[in-house]
PDB file of C-alpha atoms and ligand atoms in Angstrom:
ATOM      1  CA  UNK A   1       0.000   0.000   0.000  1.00  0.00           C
ATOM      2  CA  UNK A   2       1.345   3.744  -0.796  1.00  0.00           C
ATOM      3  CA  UNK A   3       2.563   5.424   2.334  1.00  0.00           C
ATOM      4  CA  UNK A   4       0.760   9.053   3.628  1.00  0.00           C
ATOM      5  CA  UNK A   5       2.397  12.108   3.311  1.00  0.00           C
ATOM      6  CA  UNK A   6       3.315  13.763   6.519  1.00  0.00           C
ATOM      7  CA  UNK A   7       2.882  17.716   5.841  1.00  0.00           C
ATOM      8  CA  UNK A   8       4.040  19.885   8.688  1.00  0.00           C
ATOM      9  CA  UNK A   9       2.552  23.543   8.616  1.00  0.00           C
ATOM     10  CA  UNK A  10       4.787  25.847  11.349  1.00  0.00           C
ATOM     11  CA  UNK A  11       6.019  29.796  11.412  1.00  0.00           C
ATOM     12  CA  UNK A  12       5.478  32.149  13.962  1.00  0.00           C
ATOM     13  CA  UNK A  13       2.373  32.757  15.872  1.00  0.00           C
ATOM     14  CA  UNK A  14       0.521  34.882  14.378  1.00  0.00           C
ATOM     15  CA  UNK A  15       1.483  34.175  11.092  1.00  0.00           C
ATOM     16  CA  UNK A  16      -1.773  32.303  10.632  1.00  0.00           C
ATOM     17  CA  UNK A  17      -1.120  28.803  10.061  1.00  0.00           C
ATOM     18  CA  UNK A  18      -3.874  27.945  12.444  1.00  0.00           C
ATOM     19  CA  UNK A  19      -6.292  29.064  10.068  1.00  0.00           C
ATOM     20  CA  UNK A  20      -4.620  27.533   6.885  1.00  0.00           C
ATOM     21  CA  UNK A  21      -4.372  24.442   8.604  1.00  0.00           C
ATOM     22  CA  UNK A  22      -7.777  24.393   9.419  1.00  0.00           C
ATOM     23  CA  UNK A  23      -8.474  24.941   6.095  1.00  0.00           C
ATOM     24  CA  UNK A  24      -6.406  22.955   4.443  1.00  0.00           C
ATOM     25  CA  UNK A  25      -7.869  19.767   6.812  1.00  0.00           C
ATOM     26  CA  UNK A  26     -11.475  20.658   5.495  1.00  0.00           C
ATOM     27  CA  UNK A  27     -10.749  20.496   2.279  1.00  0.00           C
ATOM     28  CA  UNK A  28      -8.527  17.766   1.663  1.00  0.00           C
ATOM     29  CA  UNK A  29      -9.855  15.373   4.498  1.00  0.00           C
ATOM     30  CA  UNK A  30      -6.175  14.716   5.663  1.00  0.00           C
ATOM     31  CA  UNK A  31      -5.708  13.527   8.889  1.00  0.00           C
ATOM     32  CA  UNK A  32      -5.163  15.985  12.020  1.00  0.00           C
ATOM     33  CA  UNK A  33      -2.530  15.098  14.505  1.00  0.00           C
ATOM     34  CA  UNK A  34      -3.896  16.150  18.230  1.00  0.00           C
ATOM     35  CA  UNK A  35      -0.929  17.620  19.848  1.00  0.00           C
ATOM     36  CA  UNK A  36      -0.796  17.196  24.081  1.00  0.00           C
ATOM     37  CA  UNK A  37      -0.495  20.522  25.772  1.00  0.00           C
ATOM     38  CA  UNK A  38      -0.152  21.960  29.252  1.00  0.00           C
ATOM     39  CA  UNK A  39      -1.655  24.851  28.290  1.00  0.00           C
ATOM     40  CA  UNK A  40      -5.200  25.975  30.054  1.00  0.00           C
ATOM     41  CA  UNK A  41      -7.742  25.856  27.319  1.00  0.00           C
ATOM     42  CA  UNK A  42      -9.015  28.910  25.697  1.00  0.00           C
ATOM     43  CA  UNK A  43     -12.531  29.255  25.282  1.00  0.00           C
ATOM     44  CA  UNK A  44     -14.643  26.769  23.176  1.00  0.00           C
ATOM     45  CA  UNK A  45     -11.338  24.519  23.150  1.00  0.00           C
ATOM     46  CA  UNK A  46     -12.497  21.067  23.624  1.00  0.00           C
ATOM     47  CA  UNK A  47     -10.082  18.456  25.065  1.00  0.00           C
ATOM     48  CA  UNK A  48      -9.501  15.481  22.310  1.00  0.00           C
ATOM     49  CA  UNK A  49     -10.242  17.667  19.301  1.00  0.00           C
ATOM     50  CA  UNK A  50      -8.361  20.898  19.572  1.00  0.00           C
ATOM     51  CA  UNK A  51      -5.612  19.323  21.943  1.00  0.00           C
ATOM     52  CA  UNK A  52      -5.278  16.560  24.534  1.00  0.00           C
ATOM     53  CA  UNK A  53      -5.265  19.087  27.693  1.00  0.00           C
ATOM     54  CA  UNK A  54      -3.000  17.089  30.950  1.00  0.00           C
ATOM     55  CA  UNK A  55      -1.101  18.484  33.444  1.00  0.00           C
ATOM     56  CA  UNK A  56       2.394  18.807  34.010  1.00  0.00           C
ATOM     57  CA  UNK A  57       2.600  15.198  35.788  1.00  0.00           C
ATOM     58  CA  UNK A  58       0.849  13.579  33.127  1.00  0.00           C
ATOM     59  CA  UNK A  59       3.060  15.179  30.394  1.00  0.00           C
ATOM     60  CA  UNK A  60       5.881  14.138  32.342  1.00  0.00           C
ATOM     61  CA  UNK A  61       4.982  10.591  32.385  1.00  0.00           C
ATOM     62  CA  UNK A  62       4.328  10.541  28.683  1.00  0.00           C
ATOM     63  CA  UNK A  63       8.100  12.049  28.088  1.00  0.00           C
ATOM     64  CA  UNK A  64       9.019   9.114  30.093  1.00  0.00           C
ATOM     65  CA  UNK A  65       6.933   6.129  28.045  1.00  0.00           C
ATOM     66  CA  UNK A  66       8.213   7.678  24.952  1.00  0.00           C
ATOM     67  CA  UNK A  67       5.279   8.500  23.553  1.00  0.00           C
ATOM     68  CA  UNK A  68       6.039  11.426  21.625  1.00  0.00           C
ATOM     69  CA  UNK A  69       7.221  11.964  17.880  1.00  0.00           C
ATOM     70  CA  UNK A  70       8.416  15.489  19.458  1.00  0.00           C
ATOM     71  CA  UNK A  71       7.910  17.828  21.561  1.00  0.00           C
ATOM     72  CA  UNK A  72       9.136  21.017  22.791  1.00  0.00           C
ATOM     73  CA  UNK A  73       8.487  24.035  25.223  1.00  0.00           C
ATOM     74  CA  UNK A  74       6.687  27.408  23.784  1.00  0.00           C
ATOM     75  CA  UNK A  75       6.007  29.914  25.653  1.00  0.00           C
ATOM     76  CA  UNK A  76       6.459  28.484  28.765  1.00  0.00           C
ATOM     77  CA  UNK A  77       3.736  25.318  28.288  1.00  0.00           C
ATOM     78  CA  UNK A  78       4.455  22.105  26.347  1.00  0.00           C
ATOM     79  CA  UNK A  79       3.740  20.792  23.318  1.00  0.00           C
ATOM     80  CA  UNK A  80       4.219  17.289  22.016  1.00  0.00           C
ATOM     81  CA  UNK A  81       2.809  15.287  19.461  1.00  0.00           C
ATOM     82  CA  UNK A  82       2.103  11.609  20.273  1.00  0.00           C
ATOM     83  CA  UNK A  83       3.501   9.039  18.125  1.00  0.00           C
ATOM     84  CA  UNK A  84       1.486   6.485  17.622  1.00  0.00           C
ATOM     85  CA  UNK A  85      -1.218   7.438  15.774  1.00  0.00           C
ATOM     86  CA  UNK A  86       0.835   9.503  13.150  1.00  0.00           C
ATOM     87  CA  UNK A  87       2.647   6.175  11.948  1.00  0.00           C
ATOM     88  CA  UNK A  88      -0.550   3.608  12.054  1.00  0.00           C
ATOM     89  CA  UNK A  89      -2.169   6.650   9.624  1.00  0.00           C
ATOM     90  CA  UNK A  90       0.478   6.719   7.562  1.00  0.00           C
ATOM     91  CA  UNK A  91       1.326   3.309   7.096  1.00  0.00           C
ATOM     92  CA  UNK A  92      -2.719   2.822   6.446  1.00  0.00           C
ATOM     93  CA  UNK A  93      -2.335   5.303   3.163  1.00  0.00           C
ATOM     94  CA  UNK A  94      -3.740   8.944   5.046  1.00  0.00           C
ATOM     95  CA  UNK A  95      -1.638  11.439   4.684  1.00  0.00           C
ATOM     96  CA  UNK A  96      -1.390  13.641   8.133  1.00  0.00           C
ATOM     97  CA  UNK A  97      -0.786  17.384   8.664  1.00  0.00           C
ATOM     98  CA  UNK A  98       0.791  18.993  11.568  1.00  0.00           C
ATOM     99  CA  UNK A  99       0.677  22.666  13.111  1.00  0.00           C
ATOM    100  CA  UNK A 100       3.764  22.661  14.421  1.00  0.00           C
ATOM    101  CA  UNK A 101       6.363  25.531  15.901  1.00  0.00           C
ATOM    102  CA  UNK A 102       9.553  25.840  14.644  1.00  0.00           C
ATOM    103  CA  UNK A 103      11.366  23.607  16.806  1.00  0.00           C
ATOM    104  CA  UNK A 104       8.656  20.992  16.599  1.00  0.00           C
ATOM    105  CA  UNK A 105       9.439  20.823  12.670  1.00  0.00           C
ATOM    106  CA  UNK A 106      12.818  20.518  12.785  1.00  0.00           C
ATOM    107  CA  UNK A 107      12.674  17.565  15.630  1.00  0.00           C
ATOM    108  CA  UNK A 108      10.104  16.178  13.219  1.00  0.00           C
ATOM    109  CA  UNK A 109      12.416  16.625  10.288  1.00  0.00           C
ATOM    110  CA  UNK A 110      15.353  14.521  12.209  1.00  0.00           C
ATOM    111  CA  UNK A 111      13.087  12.069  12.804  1.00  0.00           C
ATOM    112  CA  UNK A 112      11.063  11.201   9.540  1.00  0.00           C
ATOM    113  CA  UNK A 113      13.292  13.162   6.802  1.00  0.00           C
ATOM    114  CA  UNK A 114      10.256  12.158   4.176  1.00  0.00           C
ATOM    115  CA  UNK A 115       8.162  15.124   6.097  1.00  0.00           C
ATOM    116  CA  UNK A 116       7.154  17.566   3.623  1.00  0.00           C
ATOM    117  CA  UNK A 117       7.548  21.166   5.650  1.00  0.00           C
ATOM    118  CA  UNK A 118       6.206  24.579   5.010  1.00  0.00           C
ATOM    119  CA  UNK A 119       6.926  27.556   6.760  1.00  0.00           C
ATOM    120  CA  UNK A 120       3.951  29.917   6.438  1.00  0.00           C
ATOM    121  CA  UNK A 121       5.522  33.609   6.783  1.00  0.00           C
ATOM    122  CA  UNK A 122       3.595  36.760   8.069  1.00  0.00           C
ATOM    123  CA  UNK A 123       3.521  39.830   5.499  1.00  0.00           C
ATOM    124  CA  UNK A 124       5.106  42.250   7.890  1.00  0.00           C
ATOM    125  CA  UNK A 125       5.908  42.350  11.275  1.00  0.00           C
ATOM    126  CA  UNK A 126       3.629  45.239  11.831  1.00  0.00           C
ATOM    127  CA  UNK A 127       0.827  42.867  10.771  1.00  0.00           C
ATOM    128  CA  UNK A 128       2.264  39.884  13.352  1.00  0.00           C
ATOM    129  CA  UNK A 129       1.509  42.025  16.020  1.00  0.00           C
ATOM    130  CA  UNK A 130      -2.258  43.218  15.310  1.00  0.00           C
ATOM    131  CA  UNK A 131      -3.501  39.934  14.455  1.00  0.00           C
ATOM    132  CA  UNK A 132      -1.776  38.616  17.789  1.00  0.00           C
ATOM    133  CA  UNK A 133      -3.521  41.890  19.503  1.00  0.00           C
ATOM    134  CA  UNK A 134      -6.744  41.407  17.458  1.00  0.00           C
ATOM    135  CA  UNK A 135      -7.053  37.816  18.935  1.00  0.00           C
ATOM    136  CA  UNK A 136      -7.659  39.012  22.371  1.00  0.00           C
ATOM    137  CA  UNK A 137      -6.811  35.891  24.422  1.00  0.00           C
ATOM    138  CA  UNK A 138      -3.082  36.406  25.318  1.00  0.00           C
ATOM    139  CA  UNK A 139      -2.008  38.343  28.099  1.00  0.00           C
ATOM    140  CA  UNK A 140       0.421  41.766  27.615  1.00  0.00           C
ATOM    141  CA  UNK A 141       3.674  39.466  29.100  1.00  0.00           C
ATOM    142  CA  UNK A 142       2.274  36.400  26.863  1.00  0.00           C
ATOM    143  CA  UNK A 143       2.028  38.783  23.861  1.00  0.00           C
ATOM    144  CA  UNK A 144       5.621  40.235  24.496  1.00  0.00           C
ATOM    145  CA  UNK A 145       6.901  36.870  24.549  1.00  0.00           C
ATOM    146  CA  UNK A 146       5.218  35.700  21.601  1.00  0.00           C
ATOM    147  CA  UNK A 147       6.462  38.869  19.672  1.00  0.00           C
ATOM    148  CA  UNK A 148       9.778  38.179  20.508  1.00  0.00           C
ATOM    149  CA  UNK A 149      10.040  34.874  19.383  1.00  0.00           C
ATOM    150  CA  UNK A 150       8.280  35.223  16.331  1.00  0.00           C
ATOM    151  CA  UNK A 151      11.102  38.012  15.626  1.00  0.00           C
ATOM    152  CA  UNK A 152      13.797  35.006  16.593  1.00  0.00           C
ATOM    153  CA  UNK A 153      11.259  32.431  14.023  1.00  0.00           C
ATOM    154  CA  UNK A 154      11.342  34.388  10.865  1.00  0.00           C
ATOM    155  CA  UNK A 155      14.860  33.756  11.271  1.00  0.00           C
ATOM    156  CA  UNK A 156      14.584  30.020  10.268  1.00  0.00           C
ATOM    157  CA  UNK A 157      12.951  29.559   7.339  1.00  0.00           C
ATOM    158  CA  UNK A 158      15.811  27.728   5.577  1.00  0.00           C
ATOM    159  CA  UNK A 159      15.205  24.483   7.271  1.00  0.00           C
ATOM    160  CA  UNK A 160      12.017  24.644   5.192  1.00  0.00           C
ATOM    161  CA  UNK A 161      10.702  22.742   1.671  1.00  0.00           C
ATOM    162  CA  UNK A 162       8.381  25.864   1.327  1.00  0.00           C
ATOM    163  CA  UNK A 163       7.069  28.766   2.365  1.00  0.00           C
ATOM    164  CA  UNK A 164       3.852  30.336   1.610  1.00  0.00           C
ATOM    165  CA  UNK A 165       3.736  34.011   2.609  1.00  0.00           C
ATOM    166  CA  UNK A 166       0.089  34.770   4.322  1.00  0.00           C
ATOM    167  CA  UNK A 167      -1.266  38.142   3.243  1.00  0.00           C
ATOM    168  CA  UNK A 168      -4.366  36.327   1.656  1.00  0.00           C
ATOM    169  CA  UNK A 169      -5.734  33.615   3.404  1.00  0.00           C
ATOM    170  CA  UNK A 170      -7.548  32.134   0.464  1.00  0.00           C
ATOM    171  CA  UNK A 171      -4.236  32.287  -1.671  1.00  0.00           C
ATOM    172  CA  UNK A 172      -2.348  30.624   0.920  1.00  0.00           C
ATOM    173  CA  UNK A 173      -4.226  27.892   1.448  1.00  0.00           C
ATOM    174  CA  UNK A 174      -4.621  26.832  -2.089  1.00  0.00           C
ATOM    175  CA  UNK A 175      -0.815  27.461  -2.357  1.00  0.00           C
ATOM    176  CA  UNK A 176      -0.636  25.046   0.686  1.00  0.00           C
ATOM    177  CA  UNK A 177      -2.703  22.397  -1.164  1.00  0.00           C
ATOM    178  CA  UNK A 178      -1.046  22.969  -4.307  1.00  0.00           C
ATOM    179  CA  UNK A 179       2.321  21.761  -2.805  1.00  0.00           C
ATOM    180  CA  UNK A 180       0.628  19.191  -0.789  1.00  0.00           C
ATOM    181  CA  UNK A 181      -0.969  17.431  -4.291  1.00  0.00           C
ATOM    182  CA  UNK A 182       3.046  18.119  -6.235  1.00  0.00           C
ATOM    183  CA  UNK A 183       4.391  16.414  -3.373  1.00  0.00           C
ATOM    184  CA  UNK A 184       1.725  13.293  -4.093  1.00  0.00           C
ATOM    185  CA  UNK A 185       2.851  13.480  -7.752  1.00  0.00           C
ATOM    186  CA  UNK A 186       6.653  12.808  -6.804  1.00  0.00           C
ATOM    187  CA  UNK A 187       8.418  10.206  -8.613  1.00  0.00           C
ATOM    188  CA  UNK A 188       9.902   8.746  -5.215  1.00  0.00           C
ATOM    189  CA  UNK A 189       6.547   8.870  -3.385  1.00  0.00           C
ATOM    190  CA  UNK A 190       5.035   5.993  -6.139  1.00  0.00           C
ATOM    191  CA  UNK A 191       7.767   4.094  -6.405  1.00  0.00           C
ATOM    192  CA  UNK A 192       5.180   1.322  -5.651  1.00  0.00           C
ATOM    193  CA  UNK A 193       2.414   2.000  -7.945  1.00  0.00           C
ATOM    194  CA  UNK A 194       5.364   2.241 -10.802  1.00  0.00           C
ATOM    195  CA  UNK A 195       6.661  -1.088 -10.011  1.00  0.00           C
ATOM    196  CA  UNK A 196       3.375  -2.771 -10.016  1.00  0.00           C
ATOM    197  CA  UNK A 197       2.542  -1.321 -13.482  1.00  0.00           C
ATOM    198  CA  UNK A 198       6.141  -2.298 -14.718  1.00  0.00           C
ATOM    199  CA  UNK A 199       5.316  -5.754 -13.076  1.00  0.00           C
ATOM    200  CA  UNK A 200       7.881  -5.158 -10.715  1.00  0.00           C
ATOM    201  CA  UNK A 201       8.339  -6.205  -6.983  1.00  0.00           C
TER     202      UNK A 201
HETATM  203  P1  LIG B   1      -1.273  27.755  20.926  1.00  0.00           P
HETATM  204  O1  LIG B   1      -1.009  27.850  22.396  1.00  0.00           O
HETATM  205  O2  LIG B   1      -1.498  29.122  20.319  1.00  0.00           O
HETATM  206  O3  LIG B   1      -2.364  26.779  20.576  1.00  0.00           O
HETATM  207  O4  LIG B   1       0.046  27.179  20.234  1.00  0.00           O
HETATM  208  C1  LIG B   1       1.281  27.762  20.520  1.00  0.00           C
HETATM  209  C2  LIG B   1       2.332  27.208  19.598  1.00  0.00           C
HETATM  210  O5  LIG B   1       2.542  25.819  19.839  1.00  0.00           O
HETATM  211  C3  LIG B   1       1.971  27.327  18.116  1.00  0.00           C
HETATM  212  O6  LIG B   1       3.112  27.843  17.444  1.00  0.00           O
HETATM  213  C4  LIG B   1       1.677  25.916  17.722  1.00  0.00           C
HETATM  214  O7  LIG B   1       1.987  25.683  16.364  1.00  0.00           O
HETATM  215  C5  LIG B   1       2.635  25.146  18.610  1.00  0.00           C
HETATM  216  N1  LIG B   1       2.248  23.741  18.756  1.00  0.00           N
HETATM  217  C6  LIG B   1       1.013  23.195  18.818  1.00  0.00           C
HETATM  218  N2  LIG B   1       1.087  21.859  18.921  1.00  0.00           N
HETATM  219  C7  LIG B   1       2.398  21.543  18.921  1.00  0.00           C
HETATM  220  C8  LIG B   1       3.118  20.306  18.995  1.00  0.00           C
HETATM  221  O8  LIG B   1       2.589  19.198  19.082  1.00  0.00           O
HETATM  222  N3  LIG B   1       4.477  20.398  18.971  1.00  0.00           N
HETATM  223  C9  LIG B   1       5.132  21.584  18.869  1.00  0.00           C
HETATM  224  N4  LIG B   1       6.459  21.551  18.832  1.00  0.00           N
HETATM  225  N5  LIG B   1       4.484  22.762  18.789  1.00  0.00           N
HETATM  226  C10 LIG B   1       3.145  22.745  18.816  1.00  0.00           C
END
Protein backbone atom coordinates (compact mmCIF):
# COMPACT_ATOMS: atom_id res chain seq x y z
CA UNK A 1 0.00 0.00 0.00
CA UNK A 2 1.34 3.74 -0.80
CA UNK A 3 2.56 5.42 2.33
CA UNK A 4 0.76 9.05 3.63
CA UNK A 5 2.40 12.11 3.31
CA UNK A 6 3.31 13.76 6.52
CA UNK A 7 2.88 17.72 5.84
CA UNK A 8 4.04 19.89 8.69
CA UNK A 9 2.55 23.54 8.62
CA UNK A 10 4.79 25.85 11.35
CA UNK A 11 6.02 29.80 11.41
CA UNK A 12 5.48 32.15 13.96
CA UNK A 13 2.37 32.76 15.87
CA UNK A 14 0.52 34.88 14.38
CA UNK A 15 1.48 34.18 11.09
CA UNK A 16 -1.77 32.30 10.63
CA UNK A 17 -1.12 28.80 10.06
CA UNK A 18 -3.87 27.94 12.44
CA UNK A 19 -6.29 29.06 10.07
CA UNK A 20 -4.62 27.53 6.89
CA UNK A 21 -4.37 24.44 8.60
CA UNK A 22 -7.78 24.39 9.42
CA UNK A 23 -8.47 24.94 6.09
CA UNK A 24 -6.41 22.96 4.44
CA UNK A 25 -7.87 19.77 6.81
CA UNK A 26 -11.47 20.66 5.49
CA UNK A 27 -10.75 20.50 2.28
CA UNK A 28 -8.53 17.77 1.66
CA UNK A 29 -9.86 15.37 4.50
CA UNK A 30 -6.17 14.72 5.66
CA UNK A 31 -5.71 13.53 8.89
CA UNK A 32 -5.16 15.98 12.02
CA UNK A 33 -2.53 15.10 14.51
CA UNK A 34 -3.90 16.15 18.23
CA UNK A 35 -0.93 17.62 19.85
CA UNK A 36 -0.80 17.20 24.08
CA UNK A 37 -0.49 20.52 25.77
CA UNK A 38 -0.15 21.96 29.25
CA UNK A 39 -1.65 24.85 28.29
CA UNK A 40 -5.20 25.98 30.05
CA UNK A 41 -7.74 25.86 27.32
CA UNK A 42 -9.01 28.91 25.70
CA UNK A 43 -12.53 29.26 25.28
CA UNK A 44 -14.64 26.77 23.18
CA UNK A 45 -11.34 24.52 23.15
CA UNK A 46 -12.50 21.07 23.62
CA UNK A 47 -10.08 18.46 25.07
CA UNK A 48 -9.50 15.48 22.31
CA UNK A 49 -10.24 17.67 19.30
CA UNK A 50 -8.36 20.90 19.57
CA UNK A 51 -5.61 19.32 21.94
CA UNK A 52 -5.28 16.56 24.53
CA UNK A 53 -5.26 19.09 27.69
CA UNK A 54 -3.00 17.09 30.95
CA UNK A 55 -1.10 18.48 33.44
CA UNK A 56 2.39 18.81 34.01
CA UNK A 57 2.60 15.20 35.79
CA UNK A 58 0.85 13.58 33.13
CA UNK A 59 3.06 15.18 30.39
CA UNK A 60 5.88 14.14 32.34
CA UNK A 61 4.98 10.59 32.39
CA UNK A 62 4.33 10.54 28.68
CA UNK A 63 8.10 12.05 28.09
CA UNK A 64 9.02 9.11 30.09
CA UNK A 65 6.93 6.13 28.05
CA UNK A 66 8.21 7.68 24.95
CA UNK A 67 5.28 8.50 23.55
CA UNK A 68 6.04 11.43 21.62
CA UNK A 69 7.22 11.96 17.88
CA UNK A 70 8.42 15.49 19.46
CA UNK A 71 7.91 17.83 21.56
CA UNK A 72 9.14 21.02 22.79
CA UNK A 73 8.49 24.04 25.22
CA UNK A 74 6.69 27.41 23.78
CA UNK A 75 6.01 29.91 25.65
CA UNK A 76 6.46 28.48 28.76
CA UNK A 77 3.74 25.32 28.29
CA UNK A 78 4.45 22.11 26.35
CA UNK A 79 3.74 20.79 23.32
CA UNK A 80 4.22 17.29 22.02
CA UNK A 81 2.81 15.29 19.46
CA UNK A 82 2.10 11.61 20.27
CA UNK A 83 3.50 9.04 18.12
CA UNK A 84 1.49 6.48 17.62
CA UNK A 85 -1.22 7.44 15.77
CA UNK A 86 0.84 9.50 13.15
CA UNK A 87 2.65 6.17 11.95
CA UNK A 88 -0.55 3.61 12.05
CA UNK A 89 -2.17 6.65 9.62
CA UNK A 90 0.48 6.72 7.56
CA UNK A 91 1.33 3.31 7.10
CA UNK A 92 -2.72 2.82 6.45
CA UNK A 93 -2.34 5.30 3.16
CA UNK A 94 -3.74 8.94 5.05
CA UNK A 95 -1.64 11.44 4.68
CA UNK A 96 -1.39 13.64 8.13
CA UNK A 97 -0.79 17.38 8.66
CA UNK A 98 0.79 18.99 11.57
CA UNK A 99 0.68 22.67 13.11
CA UNK A 100 3.76 22.66 14.42
CA UNK A 101 6.36 25.53 15.90
CA UNK A 102 9.55 25.84 14.64
CA UNK A 103 11.37 23.61 16.81
CA UNK A 104 8.66 20.99 16.60
CA UNK A 105 9.44 20.82 12.67
CA UNK A 106 12.82 20.52 12.79
CA UNK A 107 12.67 17.56 15.63
CA UNK A 108 10.10 16.18 13.22
CA UNK A 109 12.42 16.62 10.29
CA UNK A 110 15.35 14.52 12.21
CA UNK A 111 13.09 12.07 12.80
CA UNK A 112 11.06 11.20 9.54
CA UNK A 113 13.29 13.16 6.80
CA UNK A 114 10.26 12.16 4.18
CA UNK A 115 8.16 15.12 6.10
CA UNK A 116 7.15 17.57 3.62
CA UNK A 117 7.55 21.17 5.65
CA UNK A 118 6.21 24.58 5.01
CA UNK A 119 6.93 27.56 6.76
CA UNK A 120 3.95 29.92 6.44
CA UNK A 121 5.52 33.61 6.78
CA UNK A 122 3.60 36.76 8.07
CA UNK A 123 3.52 39.83 5.50
CA UNK A 124 5.11 42.25 7.89
CA UNK A 125 5.91 42.35 11.28
CA UNK A 126 3.63 45.24 11.83
CA UNK A 127 0.83 42.87 10.77
CA UNK A 128 2.26 39.88 13.35
CA UNK A 129 1.51 42.02 16.02
CA UNK A 130 -2.26 43.22 15.31
CA UNK A 131 -3.50 39.93 14.45
CA UNK A 132 -1.78 38.62 17.79
CA UNK A 133 -3.52 41.89 19.50
CA UNK A 134 -6.74 41.41 17.46
CA UNK A 135 -7.05 37.82 18.93
CA UNK A 136 -7.66 39.01 22.37
CA UNK A 137 -6.81 35.89 24.42
CA UNK A 138 -3.08 36.41 25.32
CA UNK A 139 -2.01 38.34 28.10
CA UNK A 140 0.42 41.77 27.61
CA UNK A 141 3.67 39.47 29.10
CA UNK A 142 2.27 36.40 26.86
CA UNK A 143 2.03 38.78 23.86
CA UNK A 144 5.62 40.24 24.50
CA UNK A 145 6.90 36.87 24.55
CA UNK A 146 5.22 35.70 21.60
CA UNK A 147 6.46 38.87 19.67
CA UNK A 148 9.78 38.18 20.51
CA UNK A 149 10.04 34.87 19.38
CA UNK A 150 8.28 35.22 16.33
CA UNK A 151 11.10 38.01 15.63
CA UNK A 152 13.80 35.01 16.59
CA UNK A 153 11.26 32.43 14.02
CA UNK A 154 11.34 34.39 10.87
CA UNK A 155 14.86 33.76 11.27
CA UNK A 156 14.58 30.02 10.27
CA UNK A 157 12.95 29.56 7.34
CA UNK A 158 15.81 27.73 5.58
CA UNK A 159 15.20 24.48 7.27
CA UNK A 160 12.02 24.64 5.19
CA UNK A 161 10.70 22.74 1.67
CA UNK A 162 8.38 25.86 1.33
CA UNK A 163 7.07 28.77 2.36
CA UNK A 164 3.85 30.34 1.61
CA UNK A 165 3.74 34.01 2.61
CA UNK A 166 0.09 34.77 4.32
CA UNK A 167 -1.27 38.14 3.24
CA UNK A 168 -4.37 36.33 1.66
CA UNK A 169 -5.73 33.61 3.40
CA UNK A 170 -7.55 32.13 0.46
CA UNK A 171 -4.24 32.29 -1.67
CA UNK A 172 -2.35 30.62 0.92
CA UNK A 173 -4.23 27.89 1.45
CA UNK A 174 -4.62 26.83 -2.09
CA UNK A 175 -0.81 27.46 -2.36
CA UNK A 176 -0.64 25.05 0.69
CA UNK A 177 -2.70 22.40 -1.16
CA UNK A 178 -1.05 22.97 -4.31
CA UNK A 179 2.32 21.76 -2.80
CA UNK A 180 0.63 19.19 -0.79
CA UNK A 181 -0.97 17.43 -4.29
CA UNK A 182 3.05 18.12 -6.23
CA UNK A 183 4.39 16.41 -3.37
CA UNK A 184 1.72 13.29 -4.09
CA UNK A 185 2.85 13.48 -7.75
CA UNK A 186 6.65 12.81 -6.80
CA UNK A 187 8.42 10.21 -8.61
CA UNK A 188 9.90 8.75 -5.22
CA UNK A 189 6.55 8.87 -3.38
CA UNK A 190 5.04 5.99 -6.14
CA UNK A 191 7.77 4.09 -6.41
CA UNK A 192 5.18 1.32 -5.65
CA UNK A 193 2.41 2.00 -7.94
CA UNK A 194 5.36 2.24 -10.80
CA UNK A 195 6.66 -1.09 -10.01
CA UNK A 196 3.38 -2.77 -10.02
CA UNK A 197 2.54 -1.32 -13.48
CA UNK A 198 6.14 -2.30 -14.72
CA UNK A 199 5.32 -5.75 -13.08
CA UNK A 200 7.88 -5.16 -10.72
CA UNK A 201 8.34 -6.21 -6.98
P1 LIG B 1 -1.27 27.75 20.93
O1 LIG B 1 -1.01 27.85 22.40
O2 LIG B 1 -1.50 29.12 20.32
O3 LIG B 1 -2.36 26.78 20.58
O4 LIG B 1 0.05 27.18 20.23
C1 LIG B 1 1.28 27.76 20.52
C2 LIG B 1 2.33 27.21 19.60
O5 LIG B 1 2.54 25.82 19.84
C3 LIG B 1 1.97 27.33 18.12
O6 LIG B 1 3.11 27.84 17.44
C4 LIG B 1 1.68 25.92 17.72
O7 LIG B 1 1.99 25.68 16.36
C5 LIG B 1 2.63 25.15 18.61
N1 LIG B 1 2.25 23.74 18.76
C6 LIG B 1 1.01 23.20 18.82
N2 LIG B 1 1.09 21.86 18.92
C7 LIG B 1 2.40 21.54 18.92
C8 LIG B 1 3.12 20.31 18.99
O8 LIG B 1 2.59 19.20 19.08
N3 LIG B 1 4.48 20.40 18.97
C9 LIG B 1 5.13 21.58 18.87
N4 LIG B 1 6.46 21.55 18.83
N5 LIG B 1 4.48 22.76 18.79
C10 LIG B 1 3.15 22.74 18.82
Amino acid sequence: MKKGLLVVISGPSGAGKGSIYRQVIDRTGMKRSVSVTTRQPRPGEVDGVDYYFRTEEQYQQMIAAGEFLETAAVYRNYYGTPKAPVFENLDNGYDVLFEVDVHGARSIKKQYPDAVEIFIMPPSFEELENRLRGRGTESESSLRTRLSSAMNELGKYERFDYIVFNDDLEEAVEKVIAIINAEKCKIKNNMSMINSLLGKK
